[in-house]
PDB file of C-alpha atoms in Angstrom:
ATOM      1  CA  UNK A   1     -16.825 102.684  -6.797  1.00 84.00           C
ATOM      2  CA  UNK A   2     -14.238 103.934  -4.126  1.00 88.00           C
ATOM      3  CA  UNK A   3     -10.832 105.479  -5.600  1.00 95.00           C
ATOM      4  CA  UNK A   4      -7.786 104.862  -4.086  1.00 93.00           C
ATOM      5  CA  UNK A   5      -5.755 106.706  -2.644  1.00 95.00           C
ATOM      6  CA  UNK A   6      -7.767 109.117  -0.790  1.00 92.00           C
ATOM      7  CA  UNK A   7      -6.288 112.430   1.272  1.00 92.00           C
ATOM      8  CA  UNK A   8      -7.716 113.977   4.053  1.00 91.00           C
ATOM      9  CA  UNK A   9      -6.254 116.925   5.081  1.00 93.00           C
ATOM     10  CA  UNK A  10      -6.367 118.255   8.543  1.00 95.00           C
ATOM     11  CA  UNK A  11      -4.294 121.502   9.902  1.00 95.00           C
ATOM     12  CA  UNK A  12      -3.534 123.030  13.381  1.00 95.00           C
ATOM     13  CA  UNK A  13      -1.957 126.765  14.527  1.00 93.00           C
ATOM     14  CA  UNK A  14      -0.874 126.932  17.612  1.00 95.00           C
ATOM     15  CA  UNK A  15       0.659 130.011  20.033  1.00 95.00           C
ATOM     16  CA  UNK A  16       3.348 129.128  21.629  1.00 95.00           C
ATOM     17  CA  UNK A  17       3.004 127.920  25.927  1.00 95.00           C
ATOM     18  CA  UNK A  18       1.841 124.636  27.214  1.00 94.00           C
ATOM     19  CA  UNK A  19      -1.402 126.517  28.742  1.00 95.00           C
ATOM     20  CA  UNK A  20      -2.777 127.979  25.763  1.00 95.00           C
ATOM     21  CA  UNK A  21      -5.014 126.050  23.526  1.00 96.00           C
ATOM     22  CA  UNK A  22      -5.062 125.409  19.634  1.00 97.00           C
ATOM     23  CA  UNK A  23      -7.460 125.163  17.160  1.00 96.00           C
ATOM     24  CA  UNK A  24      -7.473 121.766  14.797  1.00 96.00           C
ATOM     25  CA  UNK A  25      -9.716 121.663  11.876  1.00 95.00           C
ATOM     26  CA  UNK A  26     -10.353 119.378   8.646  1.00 93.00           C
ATOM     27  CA  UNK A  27     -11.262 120.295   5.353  1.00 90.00           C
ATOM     28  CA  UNK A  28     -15.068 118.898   5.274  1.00 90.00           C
ATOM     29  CA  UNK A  29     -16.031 120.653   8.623  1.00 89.00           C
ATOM     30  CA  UNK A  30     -16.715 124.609   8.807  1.00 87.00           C
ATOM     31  CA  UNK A  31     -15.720 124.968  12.535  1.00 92.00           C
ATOM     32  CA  UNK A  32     -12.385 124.490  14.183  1.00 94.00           C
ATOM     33  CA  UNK A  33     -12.312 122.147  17.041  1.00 95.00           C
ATOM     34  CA  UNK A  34     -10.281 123.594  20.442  1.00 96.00           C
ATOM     35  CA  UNK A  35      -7.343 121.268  21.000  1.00 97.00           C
ATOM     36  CA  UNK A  36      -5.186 121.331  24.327  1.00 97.00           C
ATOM     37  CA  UNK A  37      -2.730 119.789  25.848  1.00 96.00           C
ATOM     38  CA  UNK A  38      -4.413 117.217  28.674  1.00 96.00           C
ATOM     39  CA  UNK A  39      -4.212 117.958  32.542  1.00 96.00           C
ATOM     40  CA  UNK A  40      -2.626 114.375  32.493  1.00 95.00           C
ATOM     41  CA  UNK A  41       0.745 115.943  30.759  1.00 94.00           C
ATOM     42  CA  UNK A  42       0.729 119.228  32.627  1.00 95.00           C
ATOM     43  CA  UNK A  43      -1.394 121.199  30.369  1.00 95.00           C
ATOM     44  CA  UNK A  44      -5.101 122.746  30.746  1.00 96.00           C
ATOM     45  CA  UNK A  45      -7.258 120.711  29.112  1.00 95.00           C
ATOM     46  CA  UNK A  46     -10.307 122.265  27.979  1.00 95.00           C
ATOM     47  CA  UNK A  47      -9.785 120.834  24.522  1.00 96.00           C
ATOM     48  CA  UNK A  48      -9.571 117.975  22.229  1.00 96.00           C
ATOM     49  CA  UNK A  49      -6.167 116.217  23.069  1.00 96.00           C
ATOM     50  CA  UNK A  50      -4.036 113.747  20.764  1.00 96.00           C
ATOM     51  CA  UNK A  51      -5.186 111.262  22.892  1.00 97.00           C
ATOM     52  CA  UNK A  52      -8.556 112.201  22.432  1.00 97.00           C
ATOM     53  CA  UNK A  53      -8.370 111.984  18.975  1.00 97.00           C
ATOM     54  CA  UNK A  54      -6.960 108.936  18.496  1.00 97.00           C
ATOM     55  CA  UNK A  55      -9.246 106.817  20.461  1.00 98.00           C
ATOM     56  CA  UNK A  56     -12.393 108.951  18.731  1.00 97.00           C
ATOM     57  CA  UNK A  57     -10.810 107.924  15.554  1.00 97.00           C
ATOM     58  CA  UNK A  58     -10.763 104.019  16.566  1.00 98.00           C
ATOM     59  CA  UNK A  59     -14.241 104.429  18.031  1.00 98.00           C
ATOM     60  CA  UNK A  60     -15.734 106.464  15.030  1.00 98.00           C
ATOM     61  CA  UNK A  61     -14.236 104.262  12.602  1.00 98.00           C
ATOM     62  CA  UNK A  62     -15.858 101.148  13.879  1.00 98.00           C
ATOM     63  CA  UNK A  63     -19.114 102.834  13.886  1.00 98.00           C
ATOM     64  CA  UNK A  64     -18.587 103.933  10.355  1.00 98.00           C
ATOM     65  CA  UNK A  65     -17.440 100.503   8.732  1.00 98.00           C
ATOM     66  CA  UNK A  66     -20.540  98.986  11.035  1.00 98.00           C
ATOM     67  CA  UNK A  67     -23.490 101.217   9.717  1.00 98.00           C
ATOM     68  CA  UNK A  68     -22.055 100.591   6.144  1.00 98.00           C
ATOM     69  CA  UNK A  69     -21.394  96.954   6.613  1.00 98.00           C
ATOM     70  CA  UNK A  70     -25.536  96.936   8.185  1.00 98.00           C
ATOM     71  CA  UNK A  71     -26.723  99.077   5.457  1.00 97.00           C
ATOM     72  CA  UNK A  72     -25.290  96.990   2.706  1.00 97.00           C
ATOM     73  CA  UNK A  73     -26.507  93.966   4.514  1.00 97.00           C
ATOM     74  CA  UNK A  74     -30.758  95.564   5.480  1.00 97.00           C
ATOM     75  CA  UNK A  75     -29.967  94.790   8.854  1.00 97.00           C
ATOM     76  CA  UNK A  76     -32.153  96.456  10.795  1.00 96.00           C
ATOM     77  CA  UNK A  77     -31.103  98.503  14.432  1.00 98.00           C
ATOM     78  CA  UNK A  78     -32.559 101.070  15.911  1.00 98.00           C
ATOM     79  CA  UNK A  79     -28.564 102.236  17.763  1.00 98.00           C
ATOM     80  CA  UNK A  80     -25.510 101.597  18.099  1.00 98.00           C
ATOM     81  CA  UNK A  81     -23.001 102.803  20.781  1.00 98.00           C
ATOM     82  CA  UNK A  82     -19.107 102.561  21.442  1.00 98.00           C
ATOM     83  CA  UNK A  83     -17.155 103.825  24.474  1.00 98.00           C
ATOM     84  CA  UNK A  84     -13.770 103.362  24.441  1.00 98.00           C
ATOM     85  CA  UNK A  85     -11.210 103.434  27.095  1.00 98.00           C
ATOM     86  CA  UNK A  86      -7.455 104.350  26.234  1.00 98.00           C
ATOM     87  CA  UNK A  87      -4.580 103.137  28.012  1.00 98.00           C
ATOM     88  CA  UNK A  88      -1.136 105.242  27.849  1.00 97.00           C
ATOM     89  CA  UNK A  89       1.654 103.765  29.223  1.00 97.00           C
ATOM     90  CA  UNK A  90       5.558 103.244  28.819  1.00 96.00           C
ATOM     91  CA  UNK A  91       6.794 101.000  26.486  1.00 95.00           C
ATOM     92  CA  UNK A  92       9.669  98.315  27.519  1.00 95.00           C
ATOM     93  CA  UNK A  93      12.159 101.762  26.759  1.00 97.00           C
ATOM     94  CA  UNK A  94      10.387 103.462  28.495  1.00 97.00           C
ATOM     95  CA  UNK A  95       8.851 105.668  26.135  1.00 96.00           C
ATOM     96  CA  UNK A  96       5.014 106.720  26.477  1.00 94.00           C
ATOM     97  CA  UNK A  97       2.758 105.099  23.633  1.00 96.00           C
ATOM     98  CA  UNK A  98      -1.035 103.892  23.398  1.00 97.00           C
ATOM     99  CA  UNK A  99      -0.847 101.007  24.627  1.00 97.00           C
ATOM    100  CA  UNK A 100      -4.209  99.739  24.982  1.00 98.00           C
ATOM    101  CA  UNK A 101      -7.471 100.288  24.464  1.00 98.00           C
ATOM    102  CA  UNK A 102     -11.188  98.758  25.793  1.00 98.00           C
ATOM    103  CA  UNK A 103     -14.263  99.180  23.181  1.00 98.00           C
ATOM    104  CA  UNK A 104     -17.850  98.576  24.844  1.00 98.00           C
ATOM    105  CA  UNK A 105     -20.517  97.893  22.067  1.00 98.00           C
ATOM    106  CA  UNK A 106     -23.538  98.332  22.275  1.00 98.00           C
ATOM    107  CA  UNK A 107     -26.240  97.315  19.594  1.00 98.00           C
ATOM    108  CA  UNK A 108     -30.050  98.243  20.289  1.00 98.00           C
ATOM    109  CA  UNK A 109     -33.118  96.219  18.616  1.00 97.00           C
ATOM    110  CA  UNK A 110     -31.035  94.297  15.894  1.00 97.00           C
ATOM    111  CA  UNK A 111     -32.954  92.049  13.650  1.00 95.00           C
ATOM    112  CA  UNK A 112     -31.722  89.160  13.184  1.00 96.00           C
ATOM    113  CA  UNK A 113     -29.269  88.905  16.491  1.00 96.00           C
ATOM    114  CA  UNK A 114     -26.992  86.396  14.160  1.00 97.00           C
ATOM    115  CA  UNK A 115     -26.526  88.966  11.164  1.00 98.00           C
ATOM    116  CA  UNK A 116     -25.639  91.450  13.633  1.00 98.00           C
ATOM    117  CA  UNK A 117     -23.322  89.269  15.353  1.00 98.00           C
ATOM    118  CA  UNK A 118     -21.193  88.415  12.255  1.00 98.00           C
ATOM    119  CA  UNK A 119     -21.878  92.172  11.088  1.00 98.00           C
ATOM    120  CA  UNK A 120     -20.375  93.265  14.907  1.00 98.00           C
ATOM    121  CA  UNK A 121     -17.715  91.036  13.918  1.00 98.00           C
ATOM    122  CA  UNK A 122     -16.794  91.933  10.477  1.00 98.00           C
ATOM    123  CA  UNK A 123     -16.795  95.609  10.947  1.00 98.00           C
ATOM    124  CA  UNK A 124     -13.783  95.045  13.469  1.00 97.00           C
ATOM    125  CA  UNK A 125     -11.725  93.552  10.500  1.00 97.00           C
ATOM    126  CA  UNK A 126     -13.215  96.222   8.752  1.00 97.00           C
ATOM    127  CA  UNK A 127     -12.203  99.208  10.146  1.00 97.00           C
ATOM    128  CA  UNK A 128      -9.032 100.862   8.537  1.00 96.00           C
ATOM    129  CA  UNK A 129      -7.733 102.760  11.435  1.00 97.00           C
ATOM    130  CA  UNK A 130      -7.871 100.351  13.999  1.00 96.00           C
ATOM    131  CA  UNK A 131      -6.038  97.696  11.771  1.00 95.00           C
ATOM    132  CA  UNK A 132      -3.227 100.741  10.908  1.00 97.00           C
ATOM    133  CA  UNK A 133      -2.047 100.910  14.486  1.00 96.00           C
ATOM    134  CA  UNK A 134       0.023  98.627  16.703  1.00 95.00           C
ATOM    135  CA  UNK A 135      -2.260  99.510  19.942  1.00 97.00           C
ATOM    136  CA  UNK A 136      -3.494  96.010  21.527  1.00 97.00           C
ATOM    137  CA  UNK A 137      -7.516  96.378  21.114  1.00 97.00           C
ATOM    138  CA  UNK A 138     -10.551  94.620  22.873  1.00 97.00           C
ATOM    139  CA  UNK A 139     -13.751  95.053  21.553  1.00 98.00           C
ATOM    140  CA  UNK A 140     -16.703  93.681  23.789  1.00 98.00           C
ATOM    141  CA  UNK A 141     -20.062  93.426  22.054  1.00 98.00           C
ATOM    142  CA  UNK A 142     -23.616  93.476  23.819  1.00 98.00           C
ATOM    143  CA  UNK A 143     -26.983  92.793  21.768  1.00 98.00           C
ATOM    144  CA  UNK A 144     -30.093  94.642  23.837  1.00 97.00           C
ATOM    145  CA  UNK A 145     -33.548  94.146  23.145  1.00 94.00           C
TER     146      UNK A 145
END
Protein backbone atom coordinates (compact mmCIF):
# COMPACT_ATOMS: atom_id res chain seq x y z
CA UNK A 1 0.00 0.00 0.00
CA UNK A 2 1.46 3.44 -1.20
CA UNK A 3 1.49 6.36 1.56
CA UNK A 4 0.74 9.63 0.72
CA UNK A 5 2.42 12.23 0.71
CA UNK A 6 5.75 11.24 -0.40
CA UNK A 7 9.12 13.70 -0.48
CA UNK A 8 11.86 13.45 -2.62
CA UNK A 9 14.53 15.52 -1.94
CA UNK A 10 17.00 16.69 -4.45
CA UNK A 11 19.91 19.48 -3.79
CA UNK A 12 22.35 21.50 -6.02
CA UNK A 13 25.74 23.82 -5.09
CA UNK A 14 26.74 25.84 -7.47
CA UNK A 15 30.01 28.44 -7.94
CA UNK A 16 29.13 31.36 -9.06
CA UNK A 17 29.67 32.26 -13.41
CA UNK A 18 27.46 31.16 -16.18
CA UNK A 19 30.49 28.84 -17.53
CA UNK A 20 31.07 26.78 -14.64
CA UNK A 21 29.08 23.73 -14.02
CA UNK A 22 27.11 22.36 -10.89
CA UNK A 23 26.58 19.28 -9.40
CA UNK A 24 22.68 18.09 -8.74
CA UNK A 25 22.08 15.04 -6.77
CA UNK A 26 19.02 13.12 -5.04
CA UNK A 27 18.88 11.33 -1.99
CA UNK A 28 18.52 7.55 -3.42
CA UNK A 29 21.54 7.94 -5.86
CA UNK A 30 25.33 7.85 -4.55
CA UNK A 31 26.76 10.03 -7.43
CA UNK A 32 26.11 13.62 -8.26
CA UNK A 33 25.01 14.31 -11.72
CA UNK A 34 27.04 17.48 -13.61
CA UNK A 35 24.43 20.13 -14.36
CA UNK A 36 25.15 23.22 -16.73
CA UNK A 37 23.71 25.82 -18.11
CA UNK A 38 22.82 24.82 -22.06
CA UNK A 39 24.83 26.33 -25.10
CA UNK A 40 21.20 27.36 -26.16
CA UNK A 41 21.17 30.17 -23.17
CA UNK A 42 24.80 31.16 -23.45
CA UNK A 43 26.28 28.70 -21.16
CA UNK A 44 28.72 25.53 -21.75
CA UNK A 45 26.82 22.73 -21.68
CA UNK A 46 28.56 19.70 -20.78
CA UNK A 47 25.90 18.90 -18.22
CA UNK A 48 22.44 18.01 -17.34
CA UNK A 49 20.33 21.25 -17.99
CA UNK A 50 16.76 22.21 -16.47
CA UNK A 51 15.57 21.49 -19.65
CA UNK A 52 17.07 18.30 -19.67
CA UNK A 53 15.59 17.34 -16.69
CA UNK A 54 12.32 18.13 -17.19
CA UNK A 55 11.68 16.34 -20.35
CA UNK A 56 13.74 13.10 -18.71
CA UNK A 57 11.29 13.45 -15.96
CA UNK A 58 8.13 13.32 -18.46
CA UNK A 59 9.87 10.57 -20.42
CA UNK A 60 10.99 8.47 -17.30
CA UNK A 61 7.77 8.82 -15.73
CA UNK A 62 5.81 7.31 -18.53
CA UNK A 63 8.13 4.47 -18.63
CA UNK A 64 7.72 3.98 -14.95
CA UNK A 65 3.77 4.10 -14.67
CA UNK A 66 3.98 1.74 -18.07
CA UNK A 67 6.24 -1.17 -16.70
CA UNK A 68 4.04 -1.05 -13.48
CA UNK A 69 0.77 -0.73 -15.24
CA UNK A 70 2.33 -4.13 -17.63
CA UNK A 71 3.57 -5.84 -14.64
CA UNK A 72 0.35 -5.64 -12.75
CA UNK A 73 -1.43 -6.58 -15.88
CA UNK A 74 1.39 -10.07 -17.10
CA UNK A 75 1.72 -8.34 -20.18
CA UNK A 76 4.45 -9.57 -21.72
CA UNK A 77 7.34 -7.16 -23.81
CA UNK A 78 10.54 -7.73 -24.39
CA UNK A 79 11.28 -3.24 -24.56
CA UNK A 80 10.09 -0.35 -24.38
CA UNK A 81 11.53 3.02 -25.63
CA UNK A 82 10.60 6.85 -25.36
CA UNK A 83 12.35 9.82 -27.02
CA UNK A 84 11.10 12.93 -26.37
CA UNK A 85 11.49 16.19 -28.05
CA UNK A 86 11.10 19.55 -26.00
CA UNK A 87 9.94 22.67 -27.37
CA UNK A 88 10.94 26.12 -25.52
CA UNK A 89 9.43 28.99 -26.66
CA UNK A 90 7.86 32.46 -25.58
CA UNK A 91 4.70 32.60 -24.16
CA UNK A 92 1.95 35.29 -25.49
CA UNK A 93 4.18 37.82 -22.79
CA UNK A 94 6.77 36.92 -24.03
CA UNK A 95 8.28 35.00 -21.42
CA UNK A 96 10.28 31.64 -22.21
CA UNK A 97 8.35 28.41 -20.94
CA UNK A 98 8.10 24.62 -22.15
CA UNK A 99 5.90 24.83 -24.38
CA UNK A 100 5.70 21.62 -26.03
CA UNK A 101 6.80 18.46 -26.14
CA UNK A 102 6.81 15.20 -28.84
CA UNK A 103 7.00 11.53 -27.12
CA UNK A 104 7.93 8.62 -29.70
CA UNK A 105 6.96 5.14 -28.19
CA UNK A 106 8.17 2.43 -28.92
CA UNK A 107 6.94 -1.10 -27.65
CA UNK A 108 8.96 -4.34 -28.80
CA UNK A 109 7.28 -8.01 -28.91
CA UNK A 110 4.06 -7.16 -26.82
CA UNK A 111 1.70 -9.97 -26.25
CA UNK A 112 -1.37 -9.32 -26.74
CA UNK A 113 -1.01 -6.00 -29.16
CA UNK A 114 -4.66 -4.92 -27.60
CA UNK A 115 -3.54 -5.11 -23.80
CA UNK A 116 -0.63 -3.18 -24.71
CA UNK A 117 -2.54 -0.73 -26.57
CA UNK A 118 -4.94 0.18 -23.69
CA UNK A 119 -1.81 -0.37 -21.27
CA UNK A 120 0.18 2.40 -23.80
CA UNK A 121 -2.83 4.30 -23.22
CA UNK A 122 -3.48 4.18 -19.60
CA UNK A 123 0.00 4.80 -18.49
CA UNK A 124 -0.34 8.36 -20.21
CA UNK A 125 -3.25 9.16 -17.72
CA UNK A 126 -1.11 7.54 -15.44
CA UNK A 127 1.84 9.31 -15.18
CA UNK A 128 1.98 11.98 -12.32
CA UNK A 129 4.41 14.37 -13.75
CA UNK A 130 3.20 14.75 -17.04
CA UNK A 131 -0.44 15.43 -15.74
CA UNK A 132 1.31 18.18 -13.04
CA UNK A 133 2.46 20.45 -15.82
CA UNK A 134 0.69 22.81 -18.21
CA UNK A 135 3.21 21.81 -21.24
CA UNK A 136 0.93 20.72 -24.38
CA UNK A 137 2.09 16.86 -24.84
CA UNK A 138 1.88 14.34 -27.85
CA UNK A 139 2.57 10.97 -27.28
CA UNK A 140 2.86 8.74 -30.53
CA UNK A 141 2.82 5.00 -29.93
CA UNK A 142 4.37 2.23 -32.31
CA UNK A 143 3.83 -1.67 -31.61
CA UNK A 144 7.00 -3.70 -33.41
CA UNK A 145 7.14 -7.23 -33.85
Amino acid sequence: MLTYPMKFRVKCAAQSGINVNWQSATNSMEQALPSAIPPEFGGPGKGFSPEDFYALAMVNCYIATFKIYAEKSNLQYQEITAELVLDVDRDEKGFPWMARAEMNVKLYQASPKEKAEALLNKAVKGCLVMNSIKTEKTVNFELID
